[in-house]
Amino acid sequence: MTVKQRLWCVQVPKQSGEPVRSLLVGMGAFERDAAVQRDDDYLYFPVKYEIDIRDQFPDVKLLQRDFECVEKQTFEDILGFTPSYDMIGDIAIIDADDPDAEMIADAIIRVHRHIKTVLGALSPVQGEFRVRDFRVVAGEPKTETVHKEYGCQYEIDLARVYFTQRLATERKRIADQVGGGDVVVDMFAGAGPFSILAAKSAREVVAIDKNPVATLYLERNARLNRISNMRIICSDAADVAYNHDLAHIADHVIMNLPHSADEFLDEALTIVKPGGIIHYYDIREEDDLFDGAEAAIKDAASARGMTVRVLDRRIVRSYSPHQYNVVLDVEVCGG
Ligand code: SAM
């Protein structure tokens, strides 16, 4: 069964069809449930959201048209309610303890035809390496996938390396601040989603993680995304500044270890160069979203005779009913 639906689409001169289609598929923007349209001069590729690729293909146009779409079943049709779940690549993640886990998993596979596996999370993100335990609830028995985000691809084993798709916008916000001559040090890089996107604009990125499996995926993801300006270090971030010649080199230091970034402030202040910015992530209670974190940064700086200026402070996402994942962008002014 098909239905008519008004969708965003990219109008492409016929001769540029294939490279544009590949780009849209690579970005995860191509709408596979609608049929591509054509006339004498143009192809019309349906897309999932409003997207601007004119910097790469100046002769394309974004417009809206009616498309014949495969009629999708909704969660309401199948379950009578909409479950909560995450999607990373072709894997969906649900709560393993949900009494309806099996039913929800089957519904996810029916609604999202690209999902091959549904994992049930048996634990919260935990331990030094911030990973979760899973059981396979439905589909292929695997925990490895490839996730696409802002034109980059990330190969990840979700049972061995931290990853969340919920920080996509935040990673783009940081990458947008990175200039062509900048050095970026990502102290807790995981499989590389901050590092690789930043490396597209930076002069050099240094990506650090203590989890050897994370650095293995960092290497794979650098290759997958054709990144050649990234240095990967498997180490405790507490020991890197002098052991790896990183003292005062960074225009941007990314500290995405929200529960304990404060323990690494001294090292970050060694790595950042005067005028550089530390992007500091924290999990905060709703009644003290920023002030405690700001005080920790200022104390660490003043202990070293440095001053800092808060450029931005914002909520990245909610973390639990009364807790928020926040970020402070802090310029380091003296030392
Ligand atoms: N930035 C990545 C992302 O957004 O997907 C990963 C963030 S995850 C919250 C934190 C990462 O820090 C994990 O990959 C973990 O292995 C790493 N980590 C934890 N303690 C560390 C330490 N002392 N030194 C370096 N890396 C560490």
mmCIF file of C-alpha atoms and ligand atoms in Angstrom:
data_model
loop_
_atom_site.group_PDB
_atom_site.id
_atom_site.type_symbol
_atom_site.label_atom_id
_atom_site.label_comp_id
_atom_site.label_asym_id
_atom_site.label_seq_id
_atom_site.Cartn_x
_atom_site.Cartn_y
_atom_site.Cartn_z
ATOM 1 C CA MET A 1 0.000 0.000 0.000
ATOM 2 C CA THR A 2 1.213 3.519 -0.806
ATOM 3 C CA VAL A 3 0.012 6.938 0.303
ATOM 4 C CA LYS A 4 0.663 10.397 -1.067
ATOM 5 C CA GLN A 5 2.855 12.513 1.216
ATOM 6 C CA ARG A 6 4.366 16.008 0.870
ATOM 7 C CA LEU A 7 8.111 15.722 1.497
ATOM 8 C CA TRP A 8 11.245 17.809 1.225
ATOM 9 C CA CYS A 9 13.276 16.796 -1.788
ATOM 10 C CA VAL A 10 16.508 17.715 -3.531
ATOM 11 C CA GLN A 11 16.134 18.688 -7.192
ATOM 12 C CA VAL A 12 19.249 17.562 -9.051
ATOM 13 C CA PRO A 13 20.231 17.972 -12.724
ATOM 14 C CA LYS A 14 20.192 14.424 -14.159
ATOM 15 C CA GLN A 15 23.934 14.309 -14.833
ATOM 16 C CA SER A 16 24.724 14.963 -11.095
ATOM 17 C CA GLY A 17 22.278 12.331 -9.834
ATOM 18 C CA GLU A 18 24.614 9.633 -8.535
ATOM 19 C CA PRO A 19 27.055 11.729 -6.459
ATOM 20 C CA VAL A 20 24.164 13.618 -4.842
ATOM 21 C CA ARG A 21 22.287 10.396 -4.086
ATOM 22 C CA SER A 22 25.434 8.897 -2.504
ATOM 23 C CA LEU A 23 25.929 11.991 -0.356
ATOM 24 C CA LEU A 24 22.302 11.943 0.854
ATOM 25 C CA VAL A 25 22.488 8.213 1.651
ATOM 26 C CA GLY A 26 25.827 8.748 3.457
ATOM 27 C CA MET A 27 24.277 11.521 5.557
ATOM 28 C CA GLY A 28 21.341 9.293 6.466
ATOM 29 C CA ALA A 29 19.009 11.877 4.870
ATOM 30 C CA PHE A 30 17.695 9.865 1.911
ATOM 31 C CA GLU A 31 14.019 8.871 2.358
ATOM 32 C CA ARG A 32 13.879 5.273 1.172
ATOM 33 C CA ASP A 33 10.148 4.899 1.718
ATOM 34 C CA ALA A 34 9.308 7.297 -1.141
ATOM 35 C CA ALA A 35 9.898 6.758 -4.858
ATOM 36 C CA VAL A 36 12.435 9.016 -6.617
ATOM 37 C CA GLN A 37 10.742 11.232 -9.238
ATOM 38 C CA ARG A 38 12.127 12.469 -12.559
ATOM 39 C CA ASP A 39 11.267 14.777 -15.446
ATOM 40 C CA ASP A 40 13.201 15.650 -18.609
ATOM 41 C CA ASP A 41 15.961 17.596 -16.832
ATOM 42 C CA TYR A 42 15.890 16.726 -13.153
ATOM 43 C CA LEU A 43 15.760 13.978 -10.573
ATOM 44 C CA TYR A 44 13.906 14.620 -7.293
ATOM 45 C CA PHE A 45 15.402 12.780 -4.318
ATOM 46 C CA PRO A 46 13.058 12.606 -1.318
ATOM 47 C CA VAL A 47 14.775 13.468 1.977
ATOM 48 C CA LYS A 48 13.866 12.941 5.599
ATOM 49 C CA TYR A 49 14.439 16.564 6.633
ATOM 50 C CA GLU A 50 15.203 20.028 5.259
ATOM 51 C CA ILE A 51 18.812 19.783 4.137
ATOM 52 C CA ASP A 52 21.193 22.200 2.427
ATOM 53 C CA ILE A 53 24.003 20.651 0.342
ATOM 54 C CA ARG A 54 24.560 23.632 -1.973
ATOM 55 C CA ASP A 55 28.074 24.134 -0.555
ATOM 56 C CA GLN A 56 28.948 20.769 -2.185
ATOM 57 C CA PHE A 57 26.524 20.822 -5.142
ATOM 58 C CA PRO A 58 25.696 24.435 -6.098
ATOM 59 C CA ASP A 59 23.274 23.364 -8.867
ATOM 60 C CA VAL A 60 20.792 21.537 -6.585
ATOM 61 C CA LYS A 61 17.601 23.033 -5.131
ATOM 62 C CA LEU A 62 15.614 22.085 -2.043
ATOM 63 C CA LEU A 63 11.857 22.064 -2.507
ATOM 64 C CA GLN A 64 8.709 20.236 -1.448
ATOM 65 C CA ARG A 65 6.716 17.816 -3.653
ATOM 66 C CA ASP A 66 4.102 15.121 -3.273
ATOM 67 C CA PHE A 67 5.568 11.605 -3.271
ATOM 68 C CA GLU A 68 4.090 8.123 -3.296
ATOM 69 C CA CYS A 69 5.279 6.617 -0.001
ATOM 70 C CA VAL A 70 5.079 3.112 1.384
ATOM 71 C CA GLU A 71 2.398 3.247 4.055
ATOM 72 C CA LYS A 72 4.127 2.710 7.359
ATOM 73 C CA GLN A 73 2.688 0.999 10.342
ATOM 74 C CA THR A 74 2.883 3.147 13.443
ATOM 75 C CA PHE A 75 3.528 2.098 17.032
ATOM 76 C CA GLU A 76 -0.024 3.187 17.815
ATOM 77 C CA ASP A 77 -1.298 0.711 15.165
ATOM 78 C CA ILE A 78 0.799 -2.172 16.507
ATOM 79 C CA LEU A 79 1.114 -1.561 20.248
ATOM 80 C CA GLY A 80 -1.470 1.086 21.059
ATOM 81 C CA PHE A 81 1.307 3.271 22.542
ATOM 82 C CA THR A 82 4.672 4.748 21.542
ATOM 83 C CA PRO A 83 7.575 3.111 23.400
ATOM 84 C CA SER A 84 10.797 4.877 24.304
ATOM 85 C CA TYR A 85 13.948 3.665 22.565
ATOM 86 C CA ASP A 86 17.206 4.895 21.055
ATOM 87 C CA MET A 87 18.486 4.115 17.570
ATOM 88 C CA ILE A 88 22.204 3.886 16.827
ATOM 89 C CA GLY A 89 22.948 2.760 13.279
ATOM 90 C CA ASP A 90 20.832 -0.341 12.620
ATOM 91 C CA ILE A 91 20.470 -1.167 16.336
ATOM 92 C CA ALA A 92 17.641 -0.012 18.602
ATOM 93 C CA ILE A 93 18.052 0.032 22.376
ATOM 94 C CA ILE A 94 15.225 -0.487 24.840
ATOM 95 C CA ASP A 95 14.978 -1.201 28.559
ATOM 96 C CA ALA A 96 15.568 -4.958 29.021
ATOM 97 C CA ASP A 97 13.405 -4.967 32.167
ATOM 98 C CA ASP A 98 10.293 -3.690 30.390
ATOM 99 C CA PRO A 99 7.680 -6.462 30.783
ATOM 100 C CA ASP A 100 6.679 -5.809 27.136
ATOM 101 C CA ALA A 101 10.292 -5.845 25.861
ATOM 102 C CA GLU A 102 9.758 -8.618 23.262
ATOM 103 C CA MET A 103 6.567 -7.045 21.899
ATOM 104 C CA ILE A 104 8.201 -3.591 21.712
ATOM 105 C CA ALA A 105 11.260 -5.007 19.963
ATOM 106 C CA ASP A 106 9.122 -6.688 17.283
ATOM 107 C CA ALA A 107 7.199 -3.450 16.763
ATOM 108 C CA ILE A 108 10.422 -1.436 16.375
ATOM 109 C CA ILE A 109 11.642 -3.812 13.663
ATOM 110 C CA ARG A 110 8.314 -3.494 11.839
ATOM 111 C CA VAL A 111 8.163 0.314 12.069
ATOM 112 C CA HIS A 112 11.829 1.036 11.317
ATOM 113 C CA ARG A 113 12.737 -1.227 8.462
ATOM 114 C CA HIS A 114 16.470 -0.443 8.689
ATOM 115 C CA ILE A 115 16.683 -1.758 12.278
ATOM 116 C CA LYS A 116 18.271 -5.223 12.318
ATOM 117 C CA THR A 117 18.733 -5.754 16.063
ATOM 118 C CA VAL A 118 16.983 -4.646 19.228
ATOM 119 C CA LEU A 119 19.149 -4.686 22.342
ATOM 120 C CA GLY A 120 17.791 -4.539 25.863
ATOM 121 C CA ALA A 121 19.952 -2.507 28.234
ATOM 122 C CA LEU A 122 20.615 -4.594 31.346
ATOM 123 C CA SER A 123 22.521 -1.831 33.134
ATOM 124 C CA PRO A 124 22.949 1.920 33.033
ATOM 125 C CA VAL A 125 26.099 3.371 31.428
ATOM 126 C CA GLN A 126 28.671 2.404 34.044
ATOM 127 C CA GLY A 127 32.293 1.929 35.048
ATOM 128 C CA GLU A 128 35.377 3.774 33.974
ATOM 129 C CA PHE A 129 34.762 3.077 30.283
ATOM 130 C CA ARG A 130 31.085 4.157 30.459
ATOM 131 C CA VAL A 131 29.598 1.083 28.773
ATOM 132 C CA ARG A 132 26.380 -0.898 29.275
ATOM 133 C CA ASP A 133 25.485 -4.576 29.417
ATOM 134 C CA PHE A 134 22.921 -5.745 26.872
ATOM 135 C CA ARG A 135 20.873 -8.748 25.893
ATOM 136 C CA VAL A 136 19.626 -9.267 22.356
ATOM 137 C CA VAL A 137 15.829 -8.982 22.474
ATOM 138 C CA ALA A 138 15.111 -9.376 18.742
ATOM 139 C CA GLY A 139 16.814 -9.606 15.372
ATOM 140 C CA GLU A 140 20.435 -10.361 14.545
ATOM 141 C CA PRO A 141 22.578 -11.280 17.567
ATOM 142 C CA LYS A 142 25.139 -8.465 17.432
ATOM 143 C CA THR A 143 26.234 -5.337 19.286
ATOM 144 C CA GLU A 144 28.300 -3.757 16.505
ATOM 145 C CA THR A 145 26.904 -1.200 14.082
ATOM 146 C CA VAL A 146 27.763 1.785 11.875
ATOM 147 C CA HIS A 147 26.073 5.052 12.836
ATOM 148 C CA LYS A 148 25.832 8.030 10.471
ATOM 149 C CA GLU A 149 25.841 11.569 11.770
ATOM 150 C CA TYR A 150 26.473 14.909 10.027
ATOM 151 C CA GLY A 151 28.104 13.224 7.038
ATOM 152 C CA CYS A 152 30.443 11.056 9.181
ATOM 153 C CA GLN A 153 30.270 7.331 9.896
ATOM 154 C CA TYR A 154 31.103 5.680 13.198
ATOM 155 C CA GLU A 155 31.703 1.981 13.619
ATOM 156 C CA ILE A 156 30.996 1.055 17.243
ATOM 157 C CA ASP A 157 30.564 -2.002 19.409
ATOM 158 C CA LEU A 158 27.934 -0.735 21.830
ATOM 159 C CA ALA A 159 28.845 -3.355 24.443
ATOM 160 C CA ARG A 160 32.509 -2.310 24.512
ATOM 161 C CA VAL A 161 32.612 1.412 23.730
ATOM 162 C CA TYR A 162 30.481 4.353 24.862
ATOM 163 C CA PHE A 163 28.231 5.955 22.272
ATOM 164 C CA THR A 164 25.084 8.053 22.306
ATOM 165 C CA GLN A 165 23.324 9.624 19.348
ATOM 166 C CA ARG A 166 21.798 12.188 21.716
ATOM 167 C CA LEU A 167 24.880 14.435 21.551
ATOM 168 C CA ALA A 168 24.792 14.858 17.759
ATOM 169 C CA THR A 169 23.759 18.540 17.846
ATOM 170 C CA GLU A 170 26.282 19.290 20.578
ATOM 171 C CA ARG A 171 29.121 17.742 18.565
ATOM 172 C CA LYS A 172 28.139 19.902 15.597
ATOM 173 C CA ARG A 173 28.042 22.997 17.847
ATOM 174 C CA ILE A 174 31.645 22.330 18.919
ATOM 175 C CA ALA A 175 32.857 21.476 15.397
ATOM 176 C CA ASP A 176 31.357 24.752 14.143
ATOM 177 C CA GLN A 177 33.651 26.673 16.525
ATOM 178 C CA VAL A 178 36.803 25.006 15.211
ATOM 179 C CA GLY A 179 38.883 27.049 12.776
ATOM 180 C CA GLY A 180 41.218 25.789 10.051
ATOM 181 C CA GLY A 181 44.405 26.483 12.014
ATOM 182 C CA ASP A 182 43.113 25.071 15.316
ATOM 183 C CA VAL A 183 44.440 22.194 17.399
ATOM 184 C CA VAL A 184 41.736 20.241 19.251
ATOM 185 C CA VAL A 185 42.410 17.849 22.137
ATOM 186 C CA ASP A 186 39.529 15.470 22.888
ATOM 187 C CA MET A 187 40.465 14.081 26.323
ATOM 188 C CA PHE A 188 37.717 11.412 26.470
ATOM 189 C CA ALA A 189 37.189 10.595 22.825
ATOM 190 C CA GLY A 190 35.380 7.221 22.844
ATOM 191 C CA ALA A 191 34.880 6.000 19.262
ATOM 192 C CA GLY A 192 35.539 9.553 18.031
ATOM 193 C CA PRO A 193 32.291 11.399 17.307
ATOM 194 C CA PHE A 194 33.570 14.767 18.629
ATOM 195 C CA SER A 195 37.107 14.223 17.270
ATOM 196 C CA ILE A 196 36.215 13.142 13.754
ATOM 197 C CA LEU A 197 33.679 15.887 13.094
ATOM 198 C CA ALA A 198 36.130 18.469 14.514
ATOM 199 C CA ALA A 199 38.963 17.012 12.391
ATOM 200 C CA LYS A 200 37.029 18.005 9.270
ATOM 201 C CA SER A 201 37.762 21.667 10.157
ATOM 202 C CA ALA A 202 40.827 21.537 12.431
ATOM 203 C CA ARG A 203 44.544 21.599 11.669
ATOM 204 C CA GLU A 204 45.091 18.705 14.075
ATOM 205 C CA VAL A 205 43.031 16.681 16.536
ATOM 206 C CA VAL A 206 44.478 14.659 19.395
ATOM 207 C CA ALA A 207 41.973 11.998 20.479
ATOM 208 C CA ILE A 208 42.603 10.314 23.835
ATOM 209 C CA ASP A 209 40.830 7.423 25.512
ATOM 210 C CA LYS A 210 41.846 5.009 28.237
ATOM 211 C CA ASN A 211 39.697 2.187 26.843
ATOM 212 C CA PRO A 212 41.868 0.274 24.336
ATOM 213 C CA VAL A 213 38.750 -0.892 22.475
ATOM 214 C CA ALA A 214 37.666 2.745 22.047
ATOM 215 C CA THR A 215 41.025 3.653 20.508
ATOM 216 C CA LEU A 216 40.735 0.638 18.188
ATOM 217 C CA TYR A 217 37.423 2.023 16.921
ATOM 218 C CA LEU A 218 38.945 5.528 16.774
ATOM 219 C CA GLU A 219 41.552 4.184 14.370
ATOM 220 C CA ARG A 220 38.917 2.409 12.266
ATOM 221 C CA ASN A 221 36.689 5.493 12.230
ATOM 222 C CA ALA A 222 39.543 7.775 11.229
ATOM 223 C CA ARG A 223 40.132 5.485 8.227
ATOM 224 C CA LEU A 224 36.407 5.177 7.470
ATOM 225 C CA ASN A 225 36.066 8.973 7.352
ATOM 226 C CA ARG A 226 39.406 9.556 5.579
ATOM 227 C CA ILE A 227 40.782 11.595 8.482
ATOM 228 C CA SER A 228 44.558 12.009 8.353
ATOM 229 C CA ASN A 229 45.053 14.895 10.823
ATOM 230 C CA MET A 230 44.213 12.927 13.977
ATOM 231 C CA ARG A 231 46.629 11.565 16.568
ATOM 232 C CA ILE A 232 45.189 8.780 18.710
ATOM 233 C CA ILE A 233 46.499 8.145 22.201
ATOM 234 C CA CYS A 234 45.436 5.230 24.390
ATOM 235 C CA SER A 235 46.112 6.579 27.856
ATOM 236 C CA ASP A 236 44.703 7.921 31.065
ATOM 237 C CA ALA A 237 43.902 11.560 30.282
ATOM 238 C CA ALA A 238 45.471 12.466 33.617
ATOM 239 C CA ASP A 239 48.921 11.622 32.231
ATOM 240 C CA VAL A 240 48.977 12.968 28.708
ATOM 241 C CA ALA A 241 50.113 16.607 28.792
ATOM 242 C CA TYR A 242 53.824 16.075 29.350
ATOM 243 C CA ASN A 243 54.099 12.403 28.340
ATOM 244 C CA HIS A 244 52.764 13.200 24.860
ATOM 245 C CA ASP A 245 53.948 16.785 24.346
ATOM 246 C CA LEU A 246 50.501 18.302 24.624
ATOM 247 C CA ALA A 247 51.321 21.156 27.040
ATOM 248 C CA HIS A 248 49.711 24.435 25.916
ATOM 249 C CA ILE A 249 48.948 23.265 22.370
ATOM 250 C CA ALA A 250 45.148 23.286 22.243
ATOM 251 C CA ASP A 251 42.770 25.913 20.906
ATOM 252 C CA HIS A 252 39.937 23.635 22.067
ATOM 253 C CA VAL A 253 39.954 21.021 24.823
ATOM 254 C CA ILE A 254 36.882 18.760 24.898
ATOM 255 C CA MET A 255 36.137 17.241 28.317
ATOM 256 C CA ASN A 256 33.224 14.892 27.712
ATOM 257 C CA LEU A 257 33.406 12.820 30.892
ATOM 258 C CA PRO A 258 30.451 14.419 32.651
ATOM 259 C CA HIS A 259 30.534 12.696 36.039
ATOM 260 C CA SER A 260 34.207 13.287 36.750
ATOM 261 C CA ALA A 261 35.616 15.915 34.389
ATOM 262 C CA ASP A 262 36.482 18.031 37.451
ATOM 263 C CA GLU A 263 39.204 15.496 38.352
ATOM 264 C CA PHE A 264 40.977 16.282 35.073
ATOM 265 C CA LEU A 265 40.782 20.080 35.108
ATOM 266 C CA ASP A 266 44.407 20.512 36.046
ATOM 267 C CA GLU A 267 45.487 18.458 33.026
ATOM 268 C CA ALA A 268 43.083 20.357 30.747
ATOM 269 C CA LEU A 269 44.530 23.661 31.979
ATOM 270 C CA THR A 270 47.985 22.359 31.079
ATOM 271 C CA ILE A 271 46.887 21.303 27.594
ATOM 272 C CA VAL A 272 44.971 24.464 26.653
ATOM 273 C CA LYS A 273 46.917 27.374 25.248
ATOM 274 C CA PRO A 274 46.370 30.986 26.367
ATOM 275 C CA GLY A 275 43.176 32.195 24.712
ATOM 276 C CA GLY A 276 42.054 28.584 24.103
ATOM 277 C CA ILE A 277 38.653 27.190 25.116
ATOM 278 C CA ILE A 278 37.777 24.298 27.399
ATOM 279 C CA HIS A 279 34.416 22.636 26.642
ATOM 280 C CA TYR A 280 33.505 21.240 30.035
ATOM 281 C CA TYR A 281 30.627 18.739 30.408
ATOM 282 C CA ASP A 282 28.946 17.946 33.693
ATOM 283 C CA ILE A 283 25.833 16.322 35.131
ATOM 284 C CA ARG A 284 24.167 18.872 37.439
ATOM 285 C CA GLU A 285 21.134 18.992 39.719
ATOM 286 C CA GLU A 286 18.344 21.288 38.519
ATOM 287 C CA ASP A 287 18.835 23.684 41.457
ATOM 288 C CA ASP A 288 22.507 24.313 40.583
ATOM 289 C CA LEU A 289 22.849 23.901 36.859
ATOM 290 C CA PHE A 290 26.040 25.877 36.263
ATOM 291 C CA ASP A 291 27.389 27.745 39.289
ATOM 292 C CA GLY A 292 29.047 24.741 40.985
ATOM 293 C CA ALA A 293 30.770 23.696 37.754
ATOM 294 C CA GLU A 294 31.862 27.256 37.046
ATOM 295 C CA ALA A 295 33.304 27.546 40.559
ATOM 296 C CA ALA A 296 35.248 24.266 40.126
ATOM 297 C CA ILE A 297 36.809 25.537 36.892
ATOM 298 C CA LYS A 298 37.645 28.944 38.364
ATOM 299 C CA ASP A 299 39.201 27.352 41.475
ATOM 300 C CA ALA A 300 41.355 25.005 39.387
ATOM 301 C CA ALA A 301 42.489 27.913 37.214
ATOM 302 C CA SER A 302 43.240 30.266 40.079
ATOM 303 C CA ALA A 303 45.291 27.542 41.834
ATOM 304 C CA ARG A 304 47.584 27.778 38.801
ATOM 305 C CA GLY A 305 47.511 31.581 38.678
ATOM 306 C CA MET A 306 45.247 31.522 35.615
ATOM 307 C CA THR A 307 42.005 33.345 34.935
ATOM 308 C CA VAL A 308 39.039 32.126 32.925
ATOM 309 C CA ARG A 309 36.051 33.716 31.209
ATOM 310 C CA VAL A 310 32.809 31.801 30.704
ATOM 311 C CA LEU A 311 31.766 32.278 27.073
ATOM 312 C CA ASP A 312 28.670 30.094 27.127
ATOM 313 C CA ARG A 313 26.815 27.757 29.458
ATOM 314 C CA ARG A 314 23.918 25.644 28.296
ATOM 315 C CA ILE A 315 21.837 22.554 28.938
ATOM 316 C CA VAL A 316 22.751 19.816 26.461
ATOM 317 C CA ARG A 317 19.985 17.353 27.403
ATOM 318 C CA SER A 318 18.061 16.135 30.398
ATOM 319 C CA TYR A 319 19.782 13.224 32.132
ATOM 320 C CA SER A 320 17.284 12.089 34.773
ATOM 321 C CA PRO A 321 14.097 13.692 36.169
ATOM 322 C CA HIS A 322 16.050 16.311 38.177
ATOM 323 C CA GLN A 323 19.474 16.207 36.555
ATOM 324 C CA TYR A 324 20.839 17.777 33.390
ATOM 325 C CA ASN A 325 23.861 17.234 31.184
ATOM 326 C CA VAL A 326 25.317 20.735 30.825
ATOM 327 C CA VAL A 327 28.268 22.289 29.029
ATOM 328 C CA LEU A 328 30.362 25.347 29.826
ATOM 329 C CA ASP A 329 32.617 26.856 27.173
ATOM 330 C CA VAL A 330 35.399 28.569 29.090
ATOM 331 C CA GLU A 331 38.147 30.715 27.653
ATOM 332 C CA VAL A 332 41.440 30.447 29.497
ATOM 333 C CA CYS A 333 42.890 33.928 29.690
ATOM 334 C CA GLY A 334 46.119 33.929 31.627
ATOM 335 C CA GLY A 335 48.800 31.745 33.054
HETATM 336 N N1 SAM B 1 33.360 11.657 23.691
HETATM 337 C C1 SAM B 1 32.858 10.339 23.411
HETATM 338 C C2 SAM B 1 31.436 10.394 22.878
HETATM 339 O O1 SAM B 1 30.833 11.472 22.914
HETATM 340 O O2 SAM B 1 30.939 9.376 22.398
HETATM 341 C C3 SAM B 1 32.949 9.421 24.641
HETATM 342 C C4 SAM B 1 32.434 10.007 25.901
HETATM 343 S S1 SAM B 1 32.246 8.856 27.240
HETATM 344 C C5 SAM B 1 31.130 9.743 28.252
HETATM 345 C C6 SAM B 1 33.748 9.046 28.140
HETATM 346 C C7 SAM B 1 34.945 8.304 27.568
HETATM 347 O O3 SAM B 1 36.061 8.582 28.422
HETATM 348 C C8 SAM B 1 34.831 6.801 27.511
HETATM 349 O O4 SAM B 1 35.110 6.358 26.214
HETATM 350 C C9 SAM B 1 35.875 6.275 28.506
HETATM 351 O O5 SAM B 1 36.514 5.088 28.086
HETATM 352 C C10 SAM B 1 36.855 7.421 28.555
HETATM 353 N N2 SAM B 1 37.604 7.551 29.819
HETATM 354 C C11 SAM B 1 37.174 7.348 31.078
HETATM 355 N N3 SAM B 1 38.131 7.636 31.959
HETATM 356 C C12 SAM B 1 39.205 8.063 31.244
HETATM 357 C C13 SAM B 1 40.503 8.526 31.586
HETATM 358 N N4 SAM B 1 40.894 8.593 32.854
HETATM 359 N N5 SAM B 1 41.322 8.895 30.599
HETATM 360 C C14 SAM B 1 40.932 8.817 29.285
HETATM 361 N N6 SAM B 1 39.728 8.359 28.907
HETATM 362 C C15 SAM B 1 38.870 8.000 29.869
#
